[in-house]
Every structure is written in C-alpha cells, then in structure tokens.
Tab-separated table of C-alpha atoms in Angstrom:
chain	number	residue	atom	x	y	z
A	63	MET	CA	108.946	104.181	126.013
A	64	SER	CA	106.887	105.192	122.814
A	65	ARG	CA	108.610	105.893	119.617
A	66	GLN	CA	105.854	107.772	118.140
A	67	VAL	CA	103.090	109.604	119.866
A	68	LEU	CA	100.459	110.138	117.144
A	69	GLY	CA	97.081	111.583	117.746
A	70	VAL	CA	95.668	114.239	120.022
A	71	GLU	CA	94.187	112.466	123.070
A	72	GLU	CA	93.178	115.770	124.552
A	73	VAL	CA	91.776	118.879	122.887
A	74	ASP	CA	91.528	122.488	123.912
A	75	THR	CA	87.423	122.151	125.078
A	76	ALA	CA	87.043	126.020	124.992
A	77	ALA	CA	87.659	126.782	121.547
A	78	GLU	CA	86.188	123.430	120.408
A	79	ALA	CA	83.031	124.663	121.967
A	80	LEU	CA	83.640	127.885	120.144
A	81	ARG	CA	84.221	126.087	116.849
A	82	ILE	CA	81.213	123.906	117.086
A	83	ALA	CA	78.817	126.788	117.841
A	84	GLU	CA	80.403	128.421	114.459
A	85	PHE	CA	79.579	125.381	112.936
A	86	ALA	CA	75.929	125.563	114.011
A	87	LYS	CA	75.619	128.814	111.918
A	88	PHE	CA	76.028	127.128	108.666
A	89	LYS	CA	73.081	127.717	106.890
A	90	PRO	CA	73.732	128.136	103.220
A	91	ALA	CA	71.723	129.458	100.367
A	92	TYR	CA	71.678	126.944	97.028
A	93	TYR	CA	71.192	127.832	93.728
A	94	LEU	CA	71.012	124.293	92.183
A	95	ASP	CA	67.571	124.216	90.492
A	96	GLU	CA	67.623	128.103	89.711
A	97	ILE	CA	70.076	129.843	87.613
A	98	ASN	CA	71.536	132.641	89.653
A	99	GLU	CA	73.673	134.727	87.053
A	100	ILE	CA	76.061	137.522	88.362
A	101	GLN	CA	78.628	139.680	86.680
A	102	ILE	CA	81.966	139.934	88.146
A	103	ASN	CA	84.443	142.557	86.676
A	104	GLY	CA	82.439	142.157	83.503
A	105	SER	CA	82.537	138.040	83.329
A	106	SER	CA	79.304	136.278	83.675
A	107	TRP	CA	79.220	133.562	86.171
A	108	ARG	CA	76.509	131.124	87.780
A	109	MET	CA	76.484	131.122	91.553
A	110	LEU	CA	75.819	127.542	93.174
A	111	ALA	CA	76.052	128.314	96.509
A	112	SER	CA	76.686	131.300	99.024
A	113	ILE	CA	77.063	131.239	103.267
A	114	GLU	CA	77.711	134.263	105.323
A	115	ILE	CA	80.257	133.926	107.549
A	116	GLU	CA	81.356	136.071	110.697
A	117	ASN	CA	84.700	137.251	112.035
A	118	SER	CA	86.725	135.390	109.502
A	119	GLU	CA	89.311	137.190	107.579
A	120	GLU	CA	90.515	136.614	104.019
A	121	ASP	CA	93.756	135.169	105.364
A	122	HIS	CA	91.686	132.312	106.829
A	123	PHE	CA	89.937	131.873	103.185
A	124	LEU	CA	93.264	131.618	101.540
A	125	ALA	CA	94.930	129.297	104.257
A	126	VAL	CA	91.846	127.137	103.020
A	127	MET	CA	92.584	127.739	99.299
A	128	ASP	CA	96.253	126.901	99.691
A	129	LYS	CA	95.458	123.412	101.006
A	130	TRP	CA	93.052	122.521	98.479
A	131	THR	CA	95.573	124.043	96.062
A	132	LEU	CA	98.609	121.755	97.064
A	133	SER	CA	96.067	118.755	97.623
A	134	ALA	CA	93.121	118.489	95.569
A	135	GLU	CA	92.652	114.922	96.784
A	136	THR	CA	90.940	116.711	99.845
A	137	ILE	CA	88.084	117.874	98.092
A	138	ILE	CA	88.171	115.481	94.970
A	139	PRO	CA	88.428	111.842	96.146
A	140	PRO	CA	89.186	110.070	93.432
A	141	VAL	CA	92.394	112.050	92.826
A	142	GLU	CA	95.636	110.346	94.255
A	143	ARG	CA	97.815	113.344	94.499
A	144	THR	CA	98.535	116.579	93.335
A	145	VAL	CA	101.723	117.683	91.681
A	146	VAL	CA	102.633	121.552	91.499
A	147	ASP	CA	104.173	122.156	88.027
A	148	ASP	CA	104.861	125.775	88.261
A	149	LEU	CA	104.318	128.666	90.289
A	150	ASN	CA	104.532	132.164	88.373
A	151	LYS	CA	103.014	135.508	89.481
A	152	THR	CA	103.101	137.001	86.140
A	153	GLN	CA	102.481	134.244	83.536
A	154	GLU	CA	98.776	134.492	81.933
A	155	PRO	CA	96.368	131.447	82.597
A	156	SER	CA	94.713	129.659	80.074
A	157	HIS	CA	92.094	131.116	77.637
A	158	ASN	CA	89.351	129.514	79.796
A	159	GLY	CA	89.925	131.983	82.810
A	160	ALA	CA	87.930	134.928	83.500
A	161	ASP	CA	89.267	138.267	84.672
A	162	LEU	CA	88.548	138.545	88.039
A	163	GLY	CA	90.613	141.448	89.108
A	164	LEU	CA	94.710	141.691	89.706
A	165	VAL	CA	96.130	138.324	89.610
A	166	ASN	CA	98.049	137.515	92.895
A	167	SER	CA	99.335	134.229	92.237
A	168	HIS	CA	98.992	131.648	89.339
A	169	ILE	CA	100.021	128.031	89.872
A	170	ARG	CA	100.108	125.326	87.266
A	171	ARG	CA	99.344	121.534	88.716
A	172	THR	CA	98.653	118.074	87.726
A	173	LEU	CA	95.953	115.918	89.310
A	174	ILE	CA	96.523	112.218	89.257
A	175	PRO	CA	93.912	110.172	89.537
A	176	LYS	CA	94.012	107.058	91.733
A	177	ARG	CA	92.721	104.701	88.744
A	178	LYS	CA	95.708	105.303	86.498
A	179	GLY	CA	94.840	102.654	83.841
A	180	LYS	CA	91.499	104.085	83.327
A	181	ASP	CA	91.425	107.811	84.118
A	182	CYS	CA	93.750	110.572	82.605
A	183	TRP	CA	95.623	113.039	84.395
A	184	LEU	CA	94.654	116.435	84.131
A	185	LYS	CA	96.420	119.810	84.026
A	186	GLU	CA	94.886	122.747	85.537
A	187	ASP	CA	95.482	126.348	86.370
A	188	VAL	CA	94.842	128.047	89.748
A	189	VAL	CA	94.598	132.024	89.933
A	190	VAL	CA	93.929	133.785	92.817
A	191	SER	CA	92.709	137.407	92.102
A	192	LYS	CA	91.958	140.239	94.064
A	193	LEU	CA	88.706	142.691	93.121
A	194	ASP	CA	88.167	145.813	95.564
A	195	SER	CA	87.841	144.197	98.837
A	196	SER	CA	87.086	140.792	97.709
A	197	LYS	CA	89.220	137.470	96.869
A	198	TYR	CA	88.466	134.851	94.176
A	199	VAL	CA	90.339	131.543	93.511
A	200	GLN	CA	89.760	129.760	89.910
A	201	PHE	CA	90.284	126.625	88.963
A	202	ILE	CA	90.714	126.008	85.322
A	203	PRO	CA	91.156	122.621	83.732
A	204	ARG	CA	93.816	123.320	80.671
A	205	VAL	CA	91.971	121.012	78.189
A	206	THR	CA	91.175	121.904	74.483
A	207	ASN	CA	87.990	120.066	74.150
A	208	PRO	CA	85.447	119.614	76.861
A	209	SER	CA	85.266	115.994	76.343
A	210	ASP	CA	88.980	115.931	77.708
A	211	ILE	CA	87.790	116.607	81.149
A	212	PRO	CA	87.515	113.348	83.255
A	213	PHE	CA	84.754	112.025	84.758
A	214	TYR	CA	86.204	112.905	88.447
A	215	TYR	CA	86.266	116.575	87.476
A	216	PRO	CA	83.290	119.156	87.485
A	217	GLN	CA	81.924	119.399	83.995
A	218	VAL	CA	82.606	123.028	83.871
A	219	ALA	CA	84.935	125.390	81.935
A	220	THR	CA	86.155	126.532	85.505
A	221	TYR	CA	85.154	126.831	88.963
A	222	GLY	CA	86.009	129.147	91.826
A	223	PHE	CA	85.679	130.120	95.215
A	224	GLY	CA	84.900	133.891	96.453
A	225	TYR	CA	85.631	135.424	99.534
A	226	ILE	CA	83.266	138.532	99.091
A	227	ARG	CA	83.128	141.739	101.279
A	228	THR	CA	79.677	142.943	101.612
A	229	GLY	CA	77.720	145.919	103.417
A	230	ALA	CA	78.175	149.436	103.400
A	231	ASP	CA	81.383	149.367	105.172
A	232	CYS	CA	82.655	145.947	103.853
A	233	THR	CA	82.359	144.342	107.165
A	234	ALA	CA	80.004	141.434	106.561
A	235	CYS	CA	81.525	138.528	104.619
A	236	THR	CA	80.018	135.724	102.256
A	237	LEU	CA	81.630	132.753	100.843
A	238	VAL	CA	80.584	131.822	97.244
A	239	ILE	CA	80.959	128.999	94.883
A	240	LEU	CA	81.055	130.137	91.185
A	241	VAL	CA	81.180	128.246	87.987
A	242	ARG	CA	81.397	128.791	84.320
A	243	GLU	CA	79.173	125.981	82.740
A	244	LEU	CA	80.253	123.889	79.455
A	245	THR	CA	76.468	124.209	78.673
A	246	VAL	CA	73.422	125.411	80.749
A	247	GLY	CA	73.056	122.887	83.552
A	248	SER	CA	76.253	120.810	82.950
A	249	ALA	CA	77.658	121.514	86.234
A	250	VAL	CA	74.331	120.257	88.288
A	251	ALA	CA	72.988	117.680	85.761
A	252	THR	CA	73.042	114.729	88.203
A	253	LYS	CA	72.049	114.224	91.985
A	254	LYS	CA	76.031	113.285	92.454
A	255	GLN	CA	77.350	116.557	90.987
A	256	ARG	CA	74.442	118.266	93.130
A	257	SER	CA	75.760	116.704	96.426
A	258	VAL	CA	79.538	117.650	95.568
A	259	TRP	CA	78.862	121.132	95.521
A	260	GLN	CA	76.576	121.041	98.849
A	261	ASP	CA	79.447	119.201	100.155
A	262	LEU	CA	81.944	121.727	98.968
A	263	VAL	CA	80.280	124.883	100.682
A	264	LYS	CA	80.240	122.964	103.803
A	265	LYS	CA	83.761	122.000	103.826
A	266	LEU	CA	84.615	125.653	102.611
A	267	TYR	CA	82.621	127.057	105.767
A	268	LYS	CA	84.081	124.526	108.137
A	269	TRP	CA	87.605	124.829	107.144
A	270	THR	CA	87.693	128.607	107.063
A	271	VAL	CA	86.041	128.671	110.635
A	272	THR	CA	88.688	126.039	111.860
A	273	GLU	CA	91.645	128.184	110.366
A	274	ARG	CA	90.058	130.981	112.230
A	275	PHE	CA	90.252	129.010	115.625
A	276	GLY	CA	93.374	127.171	115.024
A	277	TYR	CA	93.665	123.865	113.420
A	278	GLN	CA	94.353	120.916	115.995
A	279	LYS	CA	95.436	117.967	113.855
A	280	HIS	CA	93.879	114.976	115.558
A	281	SER	CA	95.569	112.235	114.151
A	282	GLU	CA	98.876	111.590	111.557
A	283	HIS	CA	98.717	109.144	108.919
A	284	ASP	CA	101.698	107.685	106.902
A	285	VAL	CA	104.054	107.571	109.558
A	286	ILE	CA	105.240	104.181	109.135
A	287	ILE	CA	103.994	103.320	105.648
A	288	GLY	CA	104.160	106.071	103.013
A	289	TYR	CA	100.775	107.119	101.423
A	290	GLU	CA	101.747	106.391	97.807
A	291	GLN	CA	103.545	102.799	98.679
A	292	TYR	CA	100.224	101.906	100.412
A	293	THR	CA	97.587	103.261	98.019
A	294	ALA	CA	99.271	101.529	95.272
A	295	LYS	CA	98.790	98.350	97.176
A	296	TYR	CA	95.427	99.075	98.135
A	297	HIS	CA	94.428	99.691	94.459
A	298	GLN	CA	96.134	96.495	93.549
A	299	LEU	CA	94.380	94.332	96.032
A	300	LYS	CA	90.869	96.239	95.614
A	301	ALA	CA	91.002	95.489	91.895
A	302	LYS	CA	91.891	91.853	92.640
A	303	TYR	CA	89.165	90.777	95.414
A	304	ALA	CA	86.549	93.465	96.087
A	305	GLN	CA	84.198	93.023	93.202
A	306	ARG	CA	84.291	89.230	93.758
A	307	TRP	CA	83.608	89.174	97.581
A	308	VAL	CA	81.116	92.252	97.588
A	309	GLU	CA	78.855	90.896	95.510
A	310	GLY	CA	79.281	87.134	96.696
A	311	TRP	CA	79.375	88.063	100.168
A	312	PRO	CA	77.368	85.098	102.146
A	313	GLU	CA	77.368	86.548	105.658
A	314	GLN	CA	74.686	89.069	107.009
A	315	THR	CA	76.744	91.568	107.814
A	316	ASP	CA	77.672	94.600	105.614
A	317	PRO	CA	80.148	93.377	102.828
A	318	LYS	CA	81.418	96.823	101.577
A	319	LYS	CA	82.558	97.687	105.262
A	320	PHE	CA	84.357	94.296	105.777
A	321	VAL	CA	85.765	93.705	102.346
A	322	TYR	CA	87.306	97.464	101.832
A	323	GLU	CA	88.197	97.274	105.583
A	324	ASP	CA	90.393	94.213	105.394
A	325	ILE	CA	91.580	94.975	101.951
A	326	ALA	CA	93.009	98.289	103.245
A	327	ILE	CA	94.483	96.571	106.441
A	328	ALA	CA	95.923	93.878	104.530
A	329	SER	CA	97.426	96.408	101.947
A	330	TRP	CA	99.003	98.505	104.852
A	331	LEU	CA	100.334	95.087	106.727
A	332	ILE	CA	101.926	93.659	103.119
A	333	CYS	CA	103.589	97.131	102.707
A	334	LEU	CA	105.114	96.849	106.382
A	335	TRP	CA	106.191	93.303	105.602
A	336	GLU	CA	107.703	93.878	102.073
A	337	GLN	CA	109.810	96.723	103.939
A	338	GLU	CA	110.762	93.916	106.386
A	339	THR	CA	111.513	91.185	103.818
A	340	VAL	CA	114.172	93.205	102.238
A	341	ALA	CA	115.879	93.703	105.531
A	342	GLN	CA	115.904	90.165	106.448
A	343	ASP	CA	117.046	88.274	103.398
A	344	ASN	CA	113.584	88.155	101.851
A	345	ARG	CA	112.360	85.749	104.206
A	346	GLN	CA	108.459	86.264	104.462
A	347	PRO	CA	107.177	86.369	107.990
A	348	THR	CA	104.586	83.973	108.993
A	349	PHE	CA	101.517	85.321	111.224
A	350	VAL	CA	98.608	83.943	113.444
A	351	ASP	CA	95.260	86.251	113.470
A	352	LEU	CA	93.758	85.917	116.795
A	353	GLY	CA	89.894	86.332	116.997
A	354	CYS	CA	89.888	86.317	113.161
A	355	GLY	CA	86.161	86.606	112.739
A	356	ASN	CA	85.142	85.963	109.151
A	357	GLY	CA	88.676	85.202	108.266
A	358	PHE	CA	88.837	87.622	105.347
A	359	LEU	CA	92.042	89.086	106.634
A	360	VAL	CA	93.649	85.673	106.652
A	361	TYR	CA	92.393	84.930	103.177
A	362	LEU	CA	93.825	88.114	101.894
A	363	LEU	CA	97.496	87.897	103.461
A	364	THR	CA	97.369	83.900	102.174
A	365	SER	CA	96.115	84.537	98.872
A	366	GLU	CA	99.024	87.075	98.837
A	367	GLY	CA	101.659	84.247	99.681
A	368	TYR	CA	102.053	84.910	103.016
A	369	ASN	CA	101.792	81.735	105.464
A	370	GLY	CA	99.672	82.066	108.648
A	371	TYR	CA	96.503	81.063	110.304
A	372	GLY	CA	93.385	82.206	111.808
A	373	ILE	CA	91.858	81.378	115.262
A	374	ASP	CA	88.235	82.095	116.311
A	375	GLN	CA	85.664	80.939	118.832
A	376	CYS	CA	83.345	79.355	115.784
A	377	ALA	CA	83.538	79.063	112.225
A	378	ARG	CA	81.695	81.338	109.906
A	379	LYS	CA	79.597	80.525	106.919
A	380	ILE	CA	82.288	82.406	104.753
A	381	TRP	CA	85.208	79.831	105.766
A	382	THR	CA	83.567	77.329	103.246
A	383	GLN	CA	84.192	79.454	100.671
A	384	TYR	CA	87.650	80.104	100.783
A	385	ASP	CA	90.391	78.072	99.143
A	386	CYS	CA	91.351	75.072	101.052
A	387	HIS	CA	94.905	76.254	101.858
A	388	VAL	CA	93.294	79.262	103.890
A	389	ASP	CA	94.171	77.944	107.475
A	390	LEU	CA	91.103	78.803	109.936
A	391	ARG	CA	90.912	76.921	113.267
A	392	ALA	CA	87.553	77.137	115.622
A	393	GLN	CA	88.502	76.989	118.880
A	394	THR	CA	88.161	78.630	122.300
A	395	LEU	CA	91.305	80.391	122.734
A	396	GLU	CA	92.636	80.514	126.474
A	397	PRO	CA	95.280	83.418	125.851
A	398	PHE	CA	97.468	83.023	128.850
A	399	ASN	CA	98.265	79.634	127.685
A	400	PHE	CA	98.547	80.289	124.075
A	401	VAL	CA	101.945	79.667	122.435
A	402	THR	CA	103.156	80.384	118.935
A	403	ASN	CA	106.236	80.412	116.971
A	404	ALA	CA	104.928	82.944	114.367
A	405	ASP	CA	106.822	85.954	113.215
A	406	TRP	CA	103.867	88.230	113.806
A	407	VAL	CA	100.669	88.122	116.165
A	408	ILE	CA	97.681	90.111	114.766
A	409	GLY	CA	94.512	91.501	116.567
A	410	ASN	CA	92.312	93.134	114.429
A	411	HIS	CA	89.145	94.088	116.348
A	412	ALA	CA	89.672	91.098	118.328
A	413	ASP	CA	87.445	92.477	121.163
A	414	GLU	CA	88.476	90.666	124.568
A	415	LEU	CA	91.470	89.165	123.070
A	416	ALA	CA	92.626	92.282	121.835
A	417	PRO	CA	94.769	93.417	125.233
A	418	TRP	CA	96.226	89.874	124.932
A	419	VAL	CA	98.185	90.508	121.795
A	420	PRO	CA	101.555	91.997	122.937
A	421	ILE	CA	101.383	89.497	125.756
A	422	VAL	CA	101.135	86.602	123.563
A	423	ALA	CA	103.969	87.901	121.217
A	424	ALA	CA	106.149	88.373	124.227
A	425	ASN	CA	105.359	84.686	125.271
A	426	SER	CA	106.121	83.391	122.091
A	427	THR	CA	108.806	80.863	121.484
A	428	SER	CA	110.805	82.925	119.249
A	429	PRO	CA	112.351	86.292	120.895
A	430	SER	CA	111.745	88.105	117.628
A	431	THR	CA	108.019	87.879	117.311
A	432	LYS	CA	106.194	91.065	116.926
A	433	PHE	CA	102.368	92.253	117.052
A	434	VAL	CA	100.064	94.232	115.705
A	435	VAL	CA	96.577	95.172	117.368
A	436	ILE	CA	93.718	97.253	116.001
A	437	PRO	CA	91.705	97.642	119.155
A	438	CYS	CA	87.668	98.419	119.042
A	439	CYS	CA	85.433	97.765	121.921
A	440	PRO	CA	87.431	98.038	125.309
A	441	HIS	CA	87.974	94.761	127.071
A	442	ASP	CA	90.339	94.319	129.752
A	443	LEU	CA	92.712	90.969	130.500
A	444	SER	CA	89.781	89.059	131.899
A	445	GLY	CA	87.697	89.661	128.882
A	446	LYS	CA	85.176	91.706	130.545
A	447	LYS	CA	83.977	95.134	129.004
A	448	MET	CA	86.062	98.239	130.627
A	449	PRO	CA	83.875	100.748	132.198
A	450	LEU	CA	86.099	103.566	130.728
A	451	LYS	CA	85.342	107.301	131.985
A	452	ALA	CA	86.712	110.179	129.736
A	453	ASN	CA	87.379	113.799	130.949
A	454	ALA	CA	86.465	116.834	128.710
A	455	GLY	CA	88.382	116.732	125.898
A	456	GLN	CA	89.581	113.034	125.951
A	457	SER	CA	88.269	109.859	123.907
A	458	LYS	CA	87.324	106.752	125.641
A	459	TYR	CA	88.651	105.082	122.460
A	460	HIS	CA	92.327	106.940	123.200
A	461	ILE	CA	91.983	105.878	126.606
A	462	TYR	CA	91.825	102.507	125.624
A	463	VAL	CA	94.585	102.595	123.036
A	464	LYS	CA	96.761	104.218	125.874
A	465	TYR	CA	95.818	100.932	128.238
A	466	ILE	CA	96.902	98.820	125.108
A	467	CYS	CA	99.979	100.417	125.134
A	468	ASP	CA	100.866	100.304	128.658
A	469	LEU	CA	100.582	96.846	128.639
A	470	SER	CA	102.782	96.473	125.297
A	471	GLU	CA	105.668	98.497	127.126
A	472	GLN	CA	105.273	96.266	130.210
A	473	CYS	CA	105.957	93.376	127.798
A	474	GLY	CA	109.002	95.298	126.950
A	475	PHE	CA	108.145	96.249	123.575
A	476	ILE	CA	108.980	99.707	121.932
A	477	THR	CA	105.389	100.888	121.279
A	478	GLU	CA	104.562	102.217	118.027
A	479	ARG	CA	101.157	103.865	116.468
A	480	GLU	CA	99.941	104.631	113.167
A	481	TYR	CA	96.454	105.845	112.297
A	482	LEU	CA	95.262	103.562	109.221
A	483	ARG	CA	93.379	104.592	106.387
A	484	ILE	CA	90.224	102.171	106.677
A	485	PRO	CA	86.636	103.243	106.850
A	486	SER	CA	86.313	102.954	110.778
A	487	THR	CA	86.695	105.491	113.528
A	488	LYS	CA	88.437	102.894	115.486
A	489	ASN	CA	91.556	102.965	113.281
A	490	VAL	CA	94.706	103.131	115.310
A	491	ALA	CA	97.287	100.156	114.608
A	492	ILE	CA	99.431	99.683	117.729
A	493	LEU	CA	102.637	97.595	116.991
A	494	GLY	CA	105.528	96.253	118.940
A	495	ARG	CA	108.510	95.613	116.450
A	496	ALA	CA	111.265	96.159	118.529
A	497	ARG	CA	112.035	95.282	122.271
A	498	THR	CA	113.909	97.219	125.105
A	499	HIS	CA	116.777	96.050	126.925
A	500	GLY	CA	116.134	94.285	130.040
A	501	ASN	CA	114.473	91.288	131.467
A	502	HIS	CA	110.773	91.718	131.489
A	503	ARG	CA	109.700	88.040	132.219
A	504	GLU	CA	108.656	88.666	135.717
A	505	SER	CA	106.302	91.505	134.488
A	506	ILE	CA	105.151	89.381	131.648
A	507	VAL	CA	104.202	86.142	134.263
A	508	LYS	CA	102.269	88.577	136.408
A	509	LEU	CA	100.213	89.872	133.826
A	510	CYS	CA	99.362	86.331	132.769
A	511	GLU	CA	98.580	85.328	136.267
A	512	SER	CA	96.310	88.257	137.046
A	513	GLY	CA	94.612	87.617	133.683
A	514	GLN	CA	94.434	83.921	134.004
A	515	SER	CA	92.564	84.285	137.470
A	516	ASP	CA	89.674	86.243	136.243
A	517	PHE	CA	89.576	85.518	132.469
A	518	VAL	CA	86.084	84.287	131.212
A	519	ALA	CA	85.744	83.186	127.577
A	520	ARG	CA	83.192	84.694	125.275
A	521	ILE	CA	80.019	82.404	124.825
A	522	PRO	CA	80.136	81.566	121.141
A	523	ASP	CA	77.371	83.215	119.174
A	524	SER	CA	75.947	79.901	118.065
A	525	VAL	CA	75.521	78.988	121.601
A	526	LYS	CA	73.820	82.013	122.542
A	527	ASN	CA	71.651	81.718	119.518
A	528	LYS	CA	70.868	78.415	120.747
A	529	LEU	CA	70.067	79.274	124.437
A	530	SER	CA	67.811	82.069	123.168
A	531	MET	CA	65.481	79.900	120.967
A	532	GLU	CA	65.244	77.168	123.688
A	533	LYS	CA	63.981	80.157	126.071
A	534	ALA	CA	61.827	81.359	123.485
A	535	LYS	CA	60.316	78.023	122.892
A	536	GLN	CA	59.599	77.283	126.901
A	537	ARG	CA	57.995	80.793	126.998
A	538	ALA	CA	55.724	79.379	124.118
A	539	HIS	CA	54.779	76.429	125.892
A	540	LYS	CA	54.155	77.591	129.298
A	541	PRO	CA	50.707	76.926	130.523
A	542	ALA	CA	48.556	79.794	131.077
A	543	LEU	CA	47.344	80.606	134.370
A	544	PRO	CA	43.826	79.783	135.355
A	545	ALA	CA	41.601	82.594	135.331
A	546	GLU	CA	39.895	83.679	138.707
C-alpha cells in the first residue's frame, strides 16, 4: 500500500491540447529599446511589454496576481518566502504608488531573501485597482531611498501588471507590464533585467491561460520535509561546498549539474535523517550508496558526519581528490547476492541497480533497514533497458516510478514518494521507511531468483573505451583491397 500518491500520472489530454494551442498564440510586443510612455488616470507609466489574450476573464488574471502576491518567490527566485503583514482594503499605500482608479485591495508584505546574511528584507505594498473595465496590480517597494532597493528586486519606483479591456465593445483584452522608473532606463539597464521582463510577460500569459482551463498540479513538493527546513540546509551546504567543487571539478561532466543536484539531495537526506535521529535517541544512521558514480553524494554525507560508503563499477578521477575517510569502492555488484547491515540503502540515478534498491534493503541483515531510490533511466531486474509504452496523457518516467513502487510493496515496504527540489526532471524520491505486517520472504526470494537468472552487469566505461580504441586500431591497420 502507498502512504502518499504524489503527482499526476495521467492528465486530461483534451484540456492540455487546448492549453498548448493557446500557448502557441503567444506573440508579445516588447518595448525595451524604445520608451513607450502611456498615461493612466493622469499618471505616467512606461510600458515594457504587452500581449493580447483571448477568452480570458479578469478573474483569471486576478487569480494569477493572488498567487504572485502570496508567493513572490514564484517570480523572484532569490526570494525564499513571502510574509503577508497586513490586509487592509481602506489603508492608503505608500507615497510611491500611483492612482490607478478605485482601490479594491491593499496588502502589505515582506520579502525574505534566501541569502539572509547578505541581502536585506524588503517591505512592499501590493495594490489592486479598478479603472473603468480594466484591472491593475501595483507592486510598490516601501523604501525612503532608492539605494535601499535590494539587487533581487526590479530597480523601479513601482512596477505593475494590467488587464486592459480594449476595442469598441471592450471585448478584446491585453495584458501589460508597466513600470515607473527611478531614472530613465533603470528598469532595462542590463541584459539580465531585460530577460526578467521577457520571462515575466511569458509567465503572465501562460499562467492566465492556465487559470482559464483549470490548473492541474503535476507534483507536490515538501510533503515529507518542509520547505523552510530543506532550503535552510541547502543554502548551508551550498555555501560550504559549491564554489570549491564547481571551480575545481576534474571530470568531463557539467559540474553545475552534479554539484548542485547532489548538494540538494544531500540536504534533503540530512533533513530526513535529522528527524529520525531525534526519534531514535540521537543515533545517526549509516548508509550505502549503490552505483555512486562520481561519489560526490557520499563525500557530502561523510563530510557532514554520517558513516557510510559508496560502490560503483569503476573508480572516477575525482575519487582521488576526496578526503581519505570518504569510503568509495570500485567493484562489480551482483545485487541479488549483496547483503548489507546499513540503516539506509541509497540509489541515486543508479540505472540498472535502481530496481534492486528496495530488494537489497529487504534482504538486509537488519530488519529496520530503509531505502531511498531516485530513478532515472528505466531498467528492469535483468539490468536491461525497459521498453516502456505510455498511453496518451501518461509519462514513461511515472510508469517506471510505479514499477519500482510495485517492487517495493512486494518486498513489504510502505512506499512513500516525494518530488525533490533538484535541477532534474527525474526528481521523484521513492522511500521505504516502514514495513507492512506479514511475511514477504517468499516474494523477495522469487524477485531475487527471477532477476539473477537474467541479470547482466554493465560493461564498465573504461572497458568500453578500451574495446573501442582496439577496434579503431584494427580498422586503421587493415590492409587495403588490391585494385582491380
């Protein structure tokens, strides 16, 4: 049985097709190189972008504004969270705001940045106004001096979004982005600032369209580990390890992907283990990482005080750069014969070992061994790639996730799932932390026997490269055929 069912594995294909068709109509007008000044109710504004939108009501636009107001981090990534300080429909906004008609609502909020030691908090007014048949939402920083505006915030006195009815009968609609600049050109002074506005108008259009068709959330984050707990740990580890390893990465792979992704996974695991440590009289768990690859996750966990080791088929160049107490073992693993007494079995994008992770945990010498597996490429118990076929509205990845969940349940685990905040689309963590009642030994033995009979270990990359080089040499020295 599953403790949580997270993520939509099938979608309404008809609604999705209509939504994608509307997305294809996205053809905005940008005014980043020229100043397009407009007058609204006697106030001067610079329009940065506009986009016509069909069949969307002001309620759809306002629903998007509500989400952006309550969660500024959705459009300002350096912001960690948003705190609403006050909701007052009659209180006047700060002096930097403009009169855009009848004030419908006024919220005061505080933006809390991720880098709390470096970036300041920002208090802000959010004012929703109605003028004739149009709606406007202003975001006004509450600062006395423009220099107090933090780097992560637009360099403007105020910025806003508009839902403007146009045409003789006011049936046509246009979405706009408006600013009142600190100085001429301050809102678009850099390439990064320009890309932010371009990204915002795209989000505004797509989110408004999505509200019209009904939003179907595809994943649920922060179910097992809370957002604030995770982000605090992530920023701690990122500050501690990221710069050194991104700059000194010795492998040919992209350091930003592997360093930041493994820091994120380590942060989540440590938060999970800290919860369990408190519940288990402060005993820290041990671990084994199957198919550990570059070993960076093992390095991070070991450096943070956890005892464990990683196994992979061949050593990597980076292994020699880790501290001597980081335990990484190069060996070909037969998962059906592998036994461990570690508290946790980890499979992070472990390819052909991924489906074996719950089985290895179930075969542990300890009845309390748990597991977490983050699957990537689909392999079955034989180690071969699985030819998955998805129906309309299904994802092959989620079919594979379900396959591993089924294996977990056959081993007697109560299966949990969490969508991790990592820079990868393959971001589902499958956990087995508790077991169901009953004897599942027979089922586990059958899984091992069926896998063992067909299992083929992967040929190490070093061996593949050597074979390729030998074949290339043979082709180069092959005598030419005599001319006729």
